[in-house]
XYZ file of N, CA and C in Angstrom:
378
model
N -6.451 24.592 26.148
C -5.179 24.278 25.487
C -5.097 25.065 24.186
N -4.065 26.007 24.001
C -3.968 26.643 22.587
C -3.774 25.565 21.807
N -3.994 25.707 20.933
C -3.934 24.930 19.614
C -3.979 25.984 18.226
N -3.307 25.503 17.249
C -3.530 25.762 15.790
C -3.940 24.456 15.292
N -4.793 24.220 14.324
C -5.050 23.540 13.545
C -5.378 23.617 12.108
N -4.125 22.826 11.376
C -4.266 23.234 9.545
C -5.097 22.048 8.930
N -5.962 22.560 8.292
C -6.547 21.759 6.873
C -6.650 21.813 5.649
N -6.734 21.756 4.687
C -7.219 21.862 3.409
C -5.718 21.454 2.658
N -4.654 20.993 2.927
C -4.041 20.328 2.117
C -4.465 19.195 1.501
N -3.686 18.516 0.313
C -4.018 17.589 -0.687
C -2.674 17.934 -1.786
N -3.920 16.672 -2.406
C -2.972 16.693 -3.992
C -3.428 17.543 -4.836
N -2.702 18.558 -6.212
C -3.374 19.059 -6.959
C -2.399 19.066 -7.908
N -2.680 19.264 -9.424
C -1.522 19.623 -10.276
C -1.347 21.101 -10.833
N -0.080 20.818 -11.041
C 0.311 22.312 -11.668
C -0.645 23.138 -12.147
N -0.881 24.545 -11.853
C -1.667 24.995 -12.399
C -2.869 25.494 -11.573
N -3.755 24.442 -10.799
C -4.689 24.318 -10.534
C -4.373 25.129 -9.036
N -5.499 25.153 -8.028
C -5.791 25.990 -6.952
C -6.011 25.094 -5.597
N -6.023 25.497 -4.372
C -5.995 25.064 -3.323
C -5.915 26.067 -2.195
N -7.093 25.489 -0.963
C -6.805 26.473 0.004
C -6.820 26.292 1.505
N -6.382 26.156 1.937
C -5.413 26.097 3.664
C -6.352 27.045 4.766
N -6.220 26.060 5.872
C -6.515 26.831 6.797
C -6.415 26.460 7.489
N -6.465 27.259 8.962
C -5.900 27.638 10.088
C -7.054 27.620 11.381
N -7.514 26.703 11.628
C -8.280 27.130 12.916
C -7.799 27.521 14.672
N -8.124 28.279 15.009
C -7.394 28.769 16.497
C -7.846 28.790 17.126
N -6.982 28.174 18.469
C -8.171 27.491 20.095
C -7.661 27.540 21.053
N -8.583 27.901 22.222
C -7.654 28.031 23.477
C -7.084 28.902 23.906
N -6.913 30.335 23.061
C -6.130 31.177 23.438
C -6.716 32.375 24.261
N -6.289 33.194 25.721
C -6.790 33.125 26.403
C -7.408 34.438 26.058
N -6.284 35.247 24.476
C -6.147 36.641 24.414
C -6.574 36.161 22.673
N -6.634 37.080 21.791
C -6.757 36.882 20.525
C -5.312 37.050 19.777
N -4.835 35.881 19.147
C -3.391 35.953 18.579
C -3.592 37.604 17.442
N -2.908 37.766 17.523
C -2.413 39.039 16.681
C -1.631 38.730 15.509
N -0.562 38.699 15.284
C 0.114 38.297 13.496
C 0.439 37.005 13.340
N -0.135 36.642 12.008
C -0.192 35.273 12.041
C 0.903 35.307 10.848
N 0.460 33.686 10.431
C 1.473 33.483 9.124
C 1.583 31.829 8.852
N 1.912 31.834 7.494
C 1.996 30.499 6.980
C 3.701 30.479 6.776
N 4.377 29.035 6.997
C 5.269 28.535 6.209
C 5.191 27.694 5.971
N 6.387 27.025 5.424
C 6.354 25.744 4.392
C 7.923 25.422 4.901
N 7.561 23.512 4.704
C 9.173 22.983 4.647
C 8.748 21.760 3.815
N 9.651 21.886 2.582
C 9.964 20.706 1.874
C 11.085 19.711 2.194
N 11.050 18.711 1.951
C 11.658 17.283 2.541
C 13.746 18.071 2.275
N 14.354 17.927 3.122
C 15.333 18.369 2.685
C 15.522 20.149 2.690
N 14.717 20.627 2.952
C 15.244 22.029 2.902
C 14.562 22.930 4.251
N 15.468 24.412 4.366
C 14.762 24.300 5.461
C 13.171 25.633 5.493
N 12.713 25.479 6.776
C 11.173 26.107 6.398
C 11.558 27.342 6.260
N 10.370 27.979 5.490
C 10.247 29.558 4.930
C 8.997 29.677 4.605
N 9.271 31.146 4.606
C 7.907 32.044 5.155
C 7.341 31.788 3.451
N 5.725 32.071 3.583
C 5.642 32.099 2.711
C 4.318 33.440 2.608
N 3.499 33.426 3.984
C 2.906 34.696 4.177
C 2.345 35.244 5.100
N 2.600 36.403 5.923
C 1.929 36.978 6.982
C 0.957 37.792 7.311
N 0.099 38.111 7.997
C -0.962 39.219 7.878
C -1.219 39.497 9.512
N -1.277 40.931 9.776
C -1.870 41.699 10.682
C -3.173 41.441 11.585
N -2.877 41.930 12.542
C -4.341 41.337 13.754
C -5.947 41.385 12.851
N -6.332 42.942 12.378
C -7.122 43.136 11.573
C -7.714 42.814 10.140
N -5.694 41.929 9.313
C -6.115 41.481 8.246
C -5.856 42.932 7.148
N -5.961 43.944 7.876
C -5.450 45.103 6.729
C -4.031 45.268 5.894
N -3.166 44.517 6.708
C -1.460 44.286 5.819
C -1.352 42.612 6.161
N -0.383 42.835 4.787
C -0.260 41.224 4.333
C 1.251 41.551 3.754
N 1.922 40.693 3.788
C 3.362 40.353 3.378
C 3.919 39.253 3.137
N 4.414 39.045 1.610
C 4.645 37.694 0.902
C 5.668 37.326 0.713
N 6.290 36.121 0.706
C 7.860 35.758 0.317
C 7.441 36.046 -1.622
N 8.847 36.290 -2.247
C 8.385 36.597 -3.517
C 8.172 35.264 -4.479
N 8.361 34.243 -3.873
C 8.103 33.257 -4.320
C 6.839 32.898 -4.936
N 5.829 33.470 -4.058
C 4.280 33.523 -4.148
C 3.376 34.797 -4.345
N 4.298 35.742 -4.730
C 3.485 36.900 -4.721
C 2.890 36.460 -5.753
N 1.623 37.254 -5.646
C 1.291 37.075 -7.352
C -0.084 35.948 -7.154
N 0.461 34.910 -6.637
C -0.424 33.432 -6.791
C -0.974 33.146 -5.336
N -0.554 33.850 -4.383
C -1.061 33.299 -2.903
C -1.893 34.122 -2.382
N -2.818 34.399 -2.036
C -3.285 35.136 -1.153
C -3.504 35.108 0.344
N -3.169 35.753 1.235
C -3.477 35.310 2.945
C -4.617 35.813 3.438
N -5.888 35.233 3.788
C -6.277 36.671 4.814
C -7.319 35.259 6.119
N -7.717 36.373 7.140
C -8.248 35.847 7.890
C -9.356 35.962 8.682
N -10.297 35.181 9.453
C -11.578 35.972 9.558
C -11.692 35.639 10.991
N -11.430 36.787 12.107
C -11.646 36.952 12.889
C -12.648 36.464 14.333
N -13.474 36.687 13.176
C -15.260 36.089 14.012
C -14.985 34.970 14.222
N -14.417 34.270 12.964
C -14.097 32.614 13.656
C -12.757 31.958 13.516
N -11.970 32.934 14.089
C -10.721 32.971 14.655
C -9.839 31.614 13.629
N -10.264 32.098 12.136
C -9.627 31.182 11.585
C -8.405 32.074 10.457
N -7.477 31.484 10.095
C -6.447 32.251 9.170
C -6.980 31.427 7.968
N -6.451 31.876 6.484
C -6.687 31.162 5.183
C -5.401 31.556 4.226
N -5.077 30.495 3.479
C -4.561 30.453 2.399
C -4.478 30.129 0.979
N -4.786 31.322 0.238
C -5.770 31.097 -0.806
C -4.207 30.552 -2.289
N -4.358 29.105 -2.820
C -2.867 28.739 -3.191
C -3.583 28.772 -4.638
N -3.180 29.945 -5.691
C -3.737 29.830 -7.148
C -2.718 29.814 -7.713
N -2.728 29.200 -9.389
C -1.367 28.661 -10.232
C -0.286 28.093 -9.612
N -0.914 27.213 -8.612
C 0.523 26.470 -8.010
C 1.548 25.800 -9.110
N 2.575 25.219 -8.076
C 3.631 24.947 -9.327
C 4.542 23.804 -8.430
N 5.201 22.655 -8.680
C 5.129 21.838 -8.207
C 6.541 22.279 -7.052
N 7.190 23.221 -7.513
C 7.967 23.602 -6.384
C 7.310 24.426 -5.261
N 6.024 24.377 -5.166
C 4.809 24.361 -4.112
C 4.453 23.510 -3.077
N 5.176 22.298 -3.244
C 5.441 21.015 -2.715
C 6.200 21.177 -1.672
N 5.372 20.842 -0.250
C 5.644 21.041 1.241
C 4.878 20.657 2.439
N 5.378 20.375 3.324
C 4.313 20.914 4.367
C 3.763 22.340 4.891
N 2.807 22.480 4.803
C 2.778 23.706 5.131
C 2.062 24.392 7.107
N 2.751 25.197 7.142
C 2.174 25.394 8.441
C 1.946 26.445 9.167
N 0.829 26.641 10.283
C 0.101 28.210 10.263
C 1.036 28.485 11.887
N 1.531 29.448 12.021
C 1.553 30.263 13.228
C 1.335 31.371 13.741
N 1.690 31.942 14.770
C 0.654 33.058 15.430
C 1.488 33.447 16.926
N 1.570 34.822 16.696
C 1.950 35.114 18.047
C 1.140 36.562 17.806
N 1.299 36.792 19.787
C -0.105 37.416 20.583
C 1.023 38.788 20.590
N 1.359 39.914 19.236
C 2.204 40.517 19.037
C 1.791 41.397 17.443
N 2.015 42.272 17.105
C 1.546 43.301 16.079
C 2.831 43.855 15.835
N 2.911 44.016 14.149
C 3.962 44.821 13.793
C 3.392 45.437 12.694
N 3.775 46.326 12.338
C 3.325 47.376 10.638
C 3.267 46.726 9.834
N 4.514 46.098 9.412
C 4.652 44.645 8.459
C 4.095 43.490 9.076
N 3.640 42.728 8.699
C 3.219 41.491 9.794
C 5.154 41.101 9.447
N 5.889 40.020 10.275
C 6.689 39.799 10.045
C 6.825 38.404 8.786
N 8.053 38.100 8.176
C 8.089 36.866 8.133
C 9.556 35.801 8.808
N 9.678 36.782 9.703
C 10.630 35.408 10.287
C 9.784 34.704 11.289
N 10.497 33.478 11.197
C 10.330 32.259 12.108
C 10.157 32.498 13.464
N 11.206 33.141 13.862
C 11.885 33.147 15.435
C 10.556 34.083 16.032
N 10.179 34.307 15.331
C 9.323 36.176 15.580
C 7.567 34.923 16.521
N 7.238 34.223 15.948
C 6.103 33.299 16.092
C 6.364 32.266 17.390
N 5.537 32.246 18.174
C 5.615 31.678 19.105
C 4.919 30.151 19.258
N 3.533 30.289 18.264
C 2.677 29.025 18.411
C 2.937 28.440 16.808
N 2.778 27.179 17.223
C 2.836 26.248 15.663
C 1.816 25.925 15.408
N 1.189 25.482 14.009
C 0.264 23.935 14.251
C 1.271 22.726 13.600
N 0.624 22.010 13.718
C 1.251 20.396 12.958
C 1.814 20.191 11.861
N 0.976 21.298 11.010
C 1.363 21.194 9.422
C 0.469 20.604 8.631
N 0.521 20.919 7.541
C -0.749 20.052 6.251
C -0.091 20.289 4.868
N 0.094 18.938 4.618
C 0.616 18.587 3.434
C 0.420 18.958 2.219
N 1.221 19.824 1.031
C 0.779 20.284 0.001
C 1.575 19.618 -0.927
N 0.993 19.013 -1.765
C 1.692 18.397 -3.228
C 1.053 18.442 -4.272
N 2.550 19.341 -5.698
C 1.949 19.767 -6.567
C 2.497 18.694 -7.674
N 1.490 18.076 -8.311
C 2.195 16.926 -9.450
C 2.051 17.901 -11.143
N 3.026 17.990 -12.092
C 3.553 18.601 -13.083
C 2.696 17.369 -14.432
């Protein structure tokens, strides 16, 4: 059964750091471009970062440039999201997907991703 599975959400405050991840299962081929988004209560989800089969290109909503880092480690078919100087409009669920597909840019639309996971909760208190 494919699966994504996210962890490392929590609580943290402004400022402080946090980091996400992505474990991947089941799949029969190795997913190729992955990516994180986010949906806060009321609004709708957005990208927040993508990266390439190899992990050599990465592409950020500008929201997070700067403070997010993406990357992922292959060997154990896990993605990561590295969340530094968060800020409480950081506050979301957040969630990893993956489709078995390669582009120059990794993408960040939605429609583009085929597999979900569940999501893992990020809240930033000020």
């Amino acid at each position: 059964q494919m699966q994504l599975l996210e962890s490392g959400g929590g609580s943290v405050q402004a400022g402080g750091s946090l980091r996400l991840s992505c474990a991947a299962s089941g799949f029969a081929r190795r997913v190729n471009s992955m990516a994180w988004f986010r949906q806060a209560p009321g609004k709708k989800r957005e990208a927040v970062a993508a990266i390439n089969t190899d992990g050599t290109r990465t592409n950020y909503a500008d929201s997070v440039k700067g403070r997010f880092t993406v990357s992922r480690d292959n060997a154990v078919n896990t993605l990561y999201l590295q969340m530094n100087s968060v800020k409480p409009e950081d506050t979301a669920m957040y969630y990893c997907a993956a489709v078995q597909g390669d582009w120059y840019t990794p993408p960040l639309l939605a429609s583009v991703y085929n597999y979900w996971g569940q999501g893992t909760q990020v809240t930033v208190s000020s």
